[in-house]
Amino acid sequence: MESDHEKILQFLGPQIRDYGGQIEIDDGFWTLFAVAAADPDANALARSLLGTATFAHDASLSEDDRWMLYYVDTANRAEGVHWLDDLSKVVAGEIRPVAPANRALIQGLVDSDKPHRLAHDLAGRHTRGEICARVIHKAGDVRSLLDRLHQRESLFFSAFLILLNQHLIDMLVLHQQLLPEDVALKNEIVRGGLSRDPFLQSRQDAAAEIRNTLLRFHLINPIDQHKNTAIANPYAGYMEVISAGGEITAPIDGTAVAVPRTSYLQAIHSIRRNLYRGDQFSSFDTQVPWMNQEIAHPFRFIKQHVDSRADLAVLDTLYMLERAVCE
């Protein structure tokens, strides 16, 4: 029996591919959905989905009366496109895209003269559950932040540390972007003598904490203090996830169970999809209606990790567990 989320995804996939705010039907009007006018079920679904949208939108028949077109104007196009992307990720249980407002904060971090304020803003949104880990995950953004560290601004070192402490920078991307001179900079500042200048001392303290975080995620080799080139995925070690050949080695109740990577990811997406619906992780067990034999074992493995990481938000843990098996 086809589930509701599968029906929605089957509808959204072709609509986003063929329309999705990319087709201009008239000057300044962009199609989100185009549904056969004679299909009442598809039109009911389109109206139901758009009923959750907070931006202005409208609908009308095409000139030949064959299609019902659901559209936005240019002023609402960007929000409509983001809404579609976000909706598809929520329904699939995947990681949500970064909202435009948060993208603006990230871009501001690169050149703002008050980067710590922007970092505190993002951290507050994370604490309130408005965003989850990895909001900064584009390679160019991460590289820009690392480049700004070389300007040696005390406030930016503090801002960078805030982002790391809140897990807002994707550590896999950070590892890929980290250069030997980035590590050398932190080591140089950490080794510097104590300063009477409080700003210089705060920079040194922040650099030491940044370095400790990079060590904790194994981005820096603790033996030679250089970039750790022996690892490919810092989340694998940090979350203690062992994967090879398309399988996850999952210790469950003291027994190592080989779990297919696809089943492991399916379990993560199923959990996340139900969290997005407002359900509480504490209510999840192997008896919930959406459980099946394929995800039962990986679910138990994932639950063990979530229950043991009270220091992390559930969605952050799920993100790290998913990234830990990236190939």
Coordinates of C-alpha atoms in Angstrom, one line a residue:
M1 CA 0.0 0.0 0.0
E2 CA 1.4 3.4 -1.0
S3 CA 2.0 5.8 1.9
D4 CA 1.0 9.4 1.9
H5 CA 4.5 10.7 1.8
E6 CA 5.3 8.5 -1.2
K7 CA 2.2 9.9 -3.1
I8 CA 3.4 13.4 -2.3
L9 CA 6.9 12.7 -3.5
Q10 CA 5.6 11.1 -6.7
F11 CA 3.7 14.3 -7.3
L12 CA 6.4 16.7 -6.3
G13 CA 9.3 15.1 -8.3
P14 CA 8.0 15.7 -11.8
Q15 CA 6.4 19.1 -10.8
I16 CA 9.7 20.4 -9.4
R17 CA 11.7 19.0 -12.4
D18 CA 9.4 20.4 -15.1
Y19 CA 8.0 23.6 -13.4
G20 CA 9.1 24.4 -9.8
G21 CA 9.1 28.2 -10.3
Q22 CA 11.4 28.0 -13.3
I23 CA 8.8 28.4 -16.1
E24 CA 7.5 31.8 -16.9
I25 CA 3.9 31.5 -18.1
D26 CA 3.4 35.3 -18.5
D27 CA 5.4 38.4 -17.9
G28 CA 6.4 38.2 -14.2
F29 CA 4.5 35.0 -13.3
W30 CA 6.1 31.7 -12.6
T31 CA 4.6 28.2 -12.5
L32 CA 5.0 26.1 -9.4
F33 CA 2.6 23.3 -10.4
A34 CA 0.8 22.5 -13.7
V35 CA -1.9 19.9 -13.2
A36 CA -4.3 18.4 -15.6
A37 CA -7.6 20.2 -15.1
A38 CA -9.5 16.9 -15.4
D39 CA -7.6 15.3 -12.5
P40 CA -9.4 16.2 -9.3
D41 CA -7.1 14.2 -7.0
A42 CA -3.9 15.9 -8.3
N43 CA -5.6 19.3 -8.0
A44 CA -6.7 18.6 -4.5
L45 CA -3.2 17.6 -3.5
A46 CA -1.7 20.8 -5.1
R47 CA -4.2 23.0 -3.2
S48 CA -3.6 21.1 0.0
L49 CA 0.2 21.6 -0.3
L50 CA -0.1 25.2 -1.2
G51 CA -2.3 25.7 1.8
T52 CA 0.8 25.5 4.0
A53 CA 2.6 28.2 2.0
T54 CA 3.1 31.6 3.6
F55 CA 3.8 33.5 0.4
A56 CA 1.2 34.9 -2.1
H57 CA 0.2 32.5 -4.9
D58 CA -2.7 32.1 -7.3
A59 CA -4.1 29.6 -9.8
S60 CA -5.9 29.7 -13.1
L61 CA -6.7 27.6 -16.1
S62 CA -4.5 27.6 -19.2
E63 CA -5.7 29.1 -22.4
D64 CA -6.9 25.7 -23.7
D65 CA -8.5 24.8 -20.4
R66 CA -6.5 21.6 -20.2
W67 CA -4.2 22.6 -17.3
M68 CA -4.7 24.2 -13.9
L69 CA -1.6 26.4 -13.3
Y70 CA -0.5 27.3 -9.8
Y71 CA 1.9 30.2 -9.9
V72 CA 3.7 33.1 -8.1
D73 CA 4.8 36.5 -9.2
T74 CA 8.4 37.5 -9.5
A75 CA 8.4 39.1 -6.0
N76 CA 7.5 35.7 -4.5
R77 CA 9.4 33.5 -6.8
A78 CA 12.5 33.0 -4.7
E79 CA 10.4 32.1 -1.6
G80 CA 8.3 29.8 -3.7
V81 CA 11.3 27.9 -5.1
H82 CA 12.7 27.5 -1.6
W83 CA 9.4 26.4 -0.3
L84 CA 9.2 23.6 -2.9
D85 CA 12.8 22.5 -2.1
D86 CA 12.1 22.5 1.6
L87 CA 8.8 20.7 1.2
S88 CA 10.3 17.9 -0.8
K89 CA 13.1 17.4 1.8
V90 CA 10.6 17.4 4.7
V91 CA 8.4 14.8 3.1
A92 CA 11.4 12.7 2.2
G93 CA 12.9 13.0 5.7
E94 CA 16.1 14.5 4.2
I95 CA 18.2 17.4 5.4
R96 CA 16.3 20.7 4.9
P97 CA 17.8 23.4 2.6
V98 CA 19.2 26.6 4.1
A99 CA 16.5 29.3 4.2
P100 CA 17.3 32.6 2.4
A101 CA 17.4 34.5 5.7
N102 CA 20.1 32.2 7.0
R103 CA 22.0 32.3 3.8
A104 CA 22.2 36.1 4.2
L105 CA 23.7 35.6 7.7
I106 CA 26.3 33.2 6.4
Q107 CA 27.3 35.5 3.5
G108 CA 27.6 38.3 6.0
L109 CA 30.1 36.4 8.1
V110 CA 32.6 36.7 5.4
D111 CA 32.8 40.5 5.4
S112 CA 30.9 41.9 8.3
D113 CA 32.8 44.0 10.8
K114 CA 30.7 42.4 13.6
P115 CA 30.9 38.7 12.7
H116 CA 30.4 37.6 16.3
R117 CA 26.9 39.1 16.3
L118 CA 26.0 37.1 13.2
A119 CA 27.5 34.0 14.7
H120 CA 25.5 34.5 17.9
D121 CA 22.4 35.0 15.8
L122 CA 22.9 31.7 14.0
A123 CA 23.7 30.0 17.3
G124 CA 20.5 31.3 18.8
R125 CA 18.5 29.9 15.9
H126 CA 20.2 26.6 16.4
T127 CA 19.5 26.5 20.1
R128 CA 15.8 27.3 19.5
G129 CA 15.6 24.5 17.0
E130 CA 15.0 26.8 14.0
I131 CA 18.1 25.3 12.2
C132 CA 20.1 22.2 12.7
A133 CA 23.8 21.3 12.3
R134 CA 25.6 22.0 9.0
V135 CA 23.9 25.2 8.0
I136 CA 27.3 26.2 6.6
H137 CA 28.1 23.4 4.2
K138 CA 29.0 25.0 0.8
A139 CA 32.7 24.5 0.0
G140 CA 33.1 28.2 -1.0
D141 CA 31.5 29.5 2.2
V142 CA 33.8 27.3 4.4
R143 CA 36.9 28.3 2.5
S144 CA 35.9 32.0 2.8
L145 CA 35.6 31.6 6.6
L146 CA 39.0 29.9 6.8
D147 CA 40.6 32.6 4.7
R148 CA 39.2 35.3 7.0
L149 CA 40.9 33.6 10.0
H150 CA 44.2 34.6 8.4
Q151 CA 43.4 38.2 8.9
R152 CA 43.9 37.4 12.6
E153 CA 40.8 39.4 13.9
S154 CA 40.0 38.5 17.5
L155 CA 36.3 38.9 17.0
F156 CA 36.3 36.6 14.0
F157 CA 38.2 33.9 15.9
S158 CA 35.4 34.1 18.5
A159 CA 32.8 33.9 15.8
F160 CA 34.4 30.9 14.2
L161 CA 34.5 29.1 17.6
I162 CA 30.8 29.8 18.1
L163 CA 30.0 28.2 14.8
L164 CA 32.1 25.1 15.6
N165 CA 30.6 24.8 19.1
Q166 CA 27.1 24.8 17.7
H167 CA 28.1 22.3 14.9
L168 CA 27.0 24.8 12.3
I169 CA 30.0 24.1 10.0
D170 CA 30.0 20.8 8.1
M171 CA 33.1 19.0 9.4
L172 CA 33.5 16.9 6.3
V173 CA 33.6 20.0 4.1
L174 CA 35.9 21.7 6.6
H175 CA 38.3 18.7 6.4
Q176 CA 38.3 18.9 2.7
Q177 CA 38.9 22.6 2.6
L178 CA 41.5 22.7 5.5
L179 CA 45.0 23.6 4.2
P180 CA 48.3 23.1 6.0
E181 CA 48.6 26.9 6.4
D182 CA 45.3 27.0 8.2
V183 CA 46.5 24.5 10.8
A184 CA 49.9 26.3 11.0
L185 CA 48.1 29.6 11.8
K186 CA 46.2 28.1 14.8
N187 CA 49.3 26.4 16.1
E188 CA 51.3 29.6 15.8
I189 CA 48.7 31.6 17.7
V190 CA 48.2 28.9 20.4
R191 CA 52.0 28.8 21.0
G192 CA 52.2 32.5 21.5
G193 CA 52.9 34.0 24.9
L194 CA 50.2 35.4 27.1
S195 CA 49.2 38.9 26.2
R196 CA 48.1 41.9 28.3
D197 CA 45.9 42.9 25.5
P198 CA 42.5 41.3 26.2
F199 CA 41.6 41.1 22.5
L200 CA 44.8 39.4 21.6
Q201 CA 44.4 37.0 24.6
S202 CA 40.8 36.3 23.6
R203 CA 42.1 35.4 20.1
Q204 CA 44.6 33.0 21.5
D205 CA 42.0 31.4 23.8
A206 CA 39.6 31.0 20.8
A207 CA 42.4 29.6 18.6
A208 CA 43.2 27.0 21.3
E209 CA 39.5 26.0 21.5
I210 CA 39.2 25.8 17.7
R211 CA 42.3 23.6 17.6
N212 CA 40.8 21.3 20.4
T213 CA 37.6 20.9 18.3
L214 CA 39.6 20.0 15.2
L215 CA 41.5 17.5 17.3
R216 CA 38.3 16.0 18.7
F217 CA 37.0 15.5 15.2
H218 CA 40.4 14.1 14.1
L219 CA 41.0 16.9 11.5
I220 CA 44.4 17.5 13.2
N221 CA 46.7 14.6 13.9
P222 CA 47.5 14.8 17.7
I223 CA 51.0 13.4 17.1
D224 CA 52.5 15.8 14.6
Q225 CA 49.9 18.6 15.0
H226 CA 49.4 18.7 11.2
K227 CA 46.2 18.1 9.1
N228 CA 45.2 14.5 9.5
T229 CA 45.4 13.0 6.0
A230 CA 44.8 9.5 7.3
I231 CA 41.0 10.0 7.5
A232 CA 38.5 10.7 4.8
N233 CA 35.4 11.4 7.0
P234 CA 35.7 13.1 10.4
Y235 CA 32.1 12.2 11.4
A236 CA 32.8 8.4 11.0
G237 CA 35.3 8.6 13.9
Y238 CA 33.4 11.1 16.0
M239 CA 30.2 9.1 15.8
E240 CA 32.0 5.7 15.9
V241 CA 30.4 4.4 12.7
I242 CA 32.2 1.8 10.7
S243 CA 31.2 1.3 7.1
A244 CA 32.8 -0.5 4.2
G245 CA 31.5 -2.1 1.0
G246 CA 28.0 -0.7 1.3
E247 CA 27.5 -2.1 4.8
I248 CA 27.5 -0.6 8.3
T249 CA 28.9 -2.6 11.1
A250 CA 26.3 -2.0 13.8
P251 CA 26.9 -3.2 17.4
I252 CA 23.4 -4.0 18.7
D253 CA 23.0 -5.5 22.2
G254 CA 26.6 -6.6 22.1
T255 CA 26.4 -8.3 18.7
A256 CA 27.9 -6.9 15.5
V257 CA 25.2 -6.8 12.8
A258 CA 26.0 -6.1 9.1
V259 CA 23.4 -3.5 8.0
P260 CA 23.0 -2.4 4.4
R261 CA 23.9 1.3 3.9
T262 CA 20.6 1.8 2.1
S263 CA 18.6 0.5 5.0
Y264 CA 20.6 2.6 7.4
L265 CA 19.9 5.7 5.4
Q266 CA 16.2 4.8 5.0
A267 CA 16.0 4.4 8.8
I268 CA 17.5 7.9 9.3
H269 CA 15.1 9.4 6.8
S270 CA 12.1 7.7 8.3
I271 CA 13.0 8.9 11.8
R272 CA 13.6 12.5 10.5
R273 CA 10.4 12.6 8.5
N274 CA 8.4 11.8 11.7
L275 CA 10.3 14.3 13.7
Y276 CA 9.5 16.9 11.1
R277 CA 5.8 16.0 11.6
G278 CA 6.2 16.9 15.3
D279 CA 6.6 13.5 16.9
Q280 CA 9.0 13.0 19.7
F281 CA 12.0 10.8 19.4
S282 CA 11.4 9.3 22.8
S283 CA 8.1 7.8 21.5
F284 CA 9.9 5.9 18.8
D285 CA 10.4 2.2 19.1
T286 CA 10.3 -0.9 16.8
Q287 CA 6.4 -1.0 17.3
V288 CA 5.7 2.4 15.6
P289 CA 3.4 2.1 12.6
W290 CA 6.1 3.2 10.1
M291 CA 8.6 0.6 11.2
N292 CA 9.4 -2.3 8.9
Q293 CA 11.8 -5.2 8.9
E294 CA 14.3 -3.5 6.6
I295 CA 14.9 -0.6 9.0
A296 CA 14.4 -2.3 12.4
H297 CA 18.1 -3.2 13.0
P298 CA 19.5 0.1 11.8
F299 CA 16.8 1.9 13.8
R300 CA 18.0 0.2 17.0
F301 CA 21.6 1.2 16.2
I302 CA 20.6 4.8 15.5
K303 CA 18.5 5.0 18.7
Q304 CA 21.5 3.8 20.8
H305 CA 23.5 6.6 19.4
V306 CA 20.8 9.3 19.9
D307 CA 20.2 8.1 23.5
S308 CA 23.9 8.2 24.3
R309 CA 24.4 11.7 22.9
A310 CA 22.4 13.9 25.3
D311 CA 24.8 16.7 24.4
L312 CA 23.5 16.9 20.8
A313 CA 20.0 17.8 19.5
V314 CA 18.4 14.7 17.9
L315 CA 18.4 16.2 14.4
D316 CA 22.1 17.1 14.8
T317 CA 22.9 13.5 15.8
L318 CA 20.9 12.2 12.8
Y319 CA 22.8 14.6 10.5
M320 CA 26.2 13.4 11.8
L321 CA 25.2 9.7 11.5
E322 CA 24.1 10.3 7.9
R323 CA 27.3 12.2 7.0
A324 CA 29.4 9.5 8.7
V325 CA 28.7 7.1 5.8
C326 CA 29.1 9.6 3.0
E327 CA 31.2 7.9 0.2

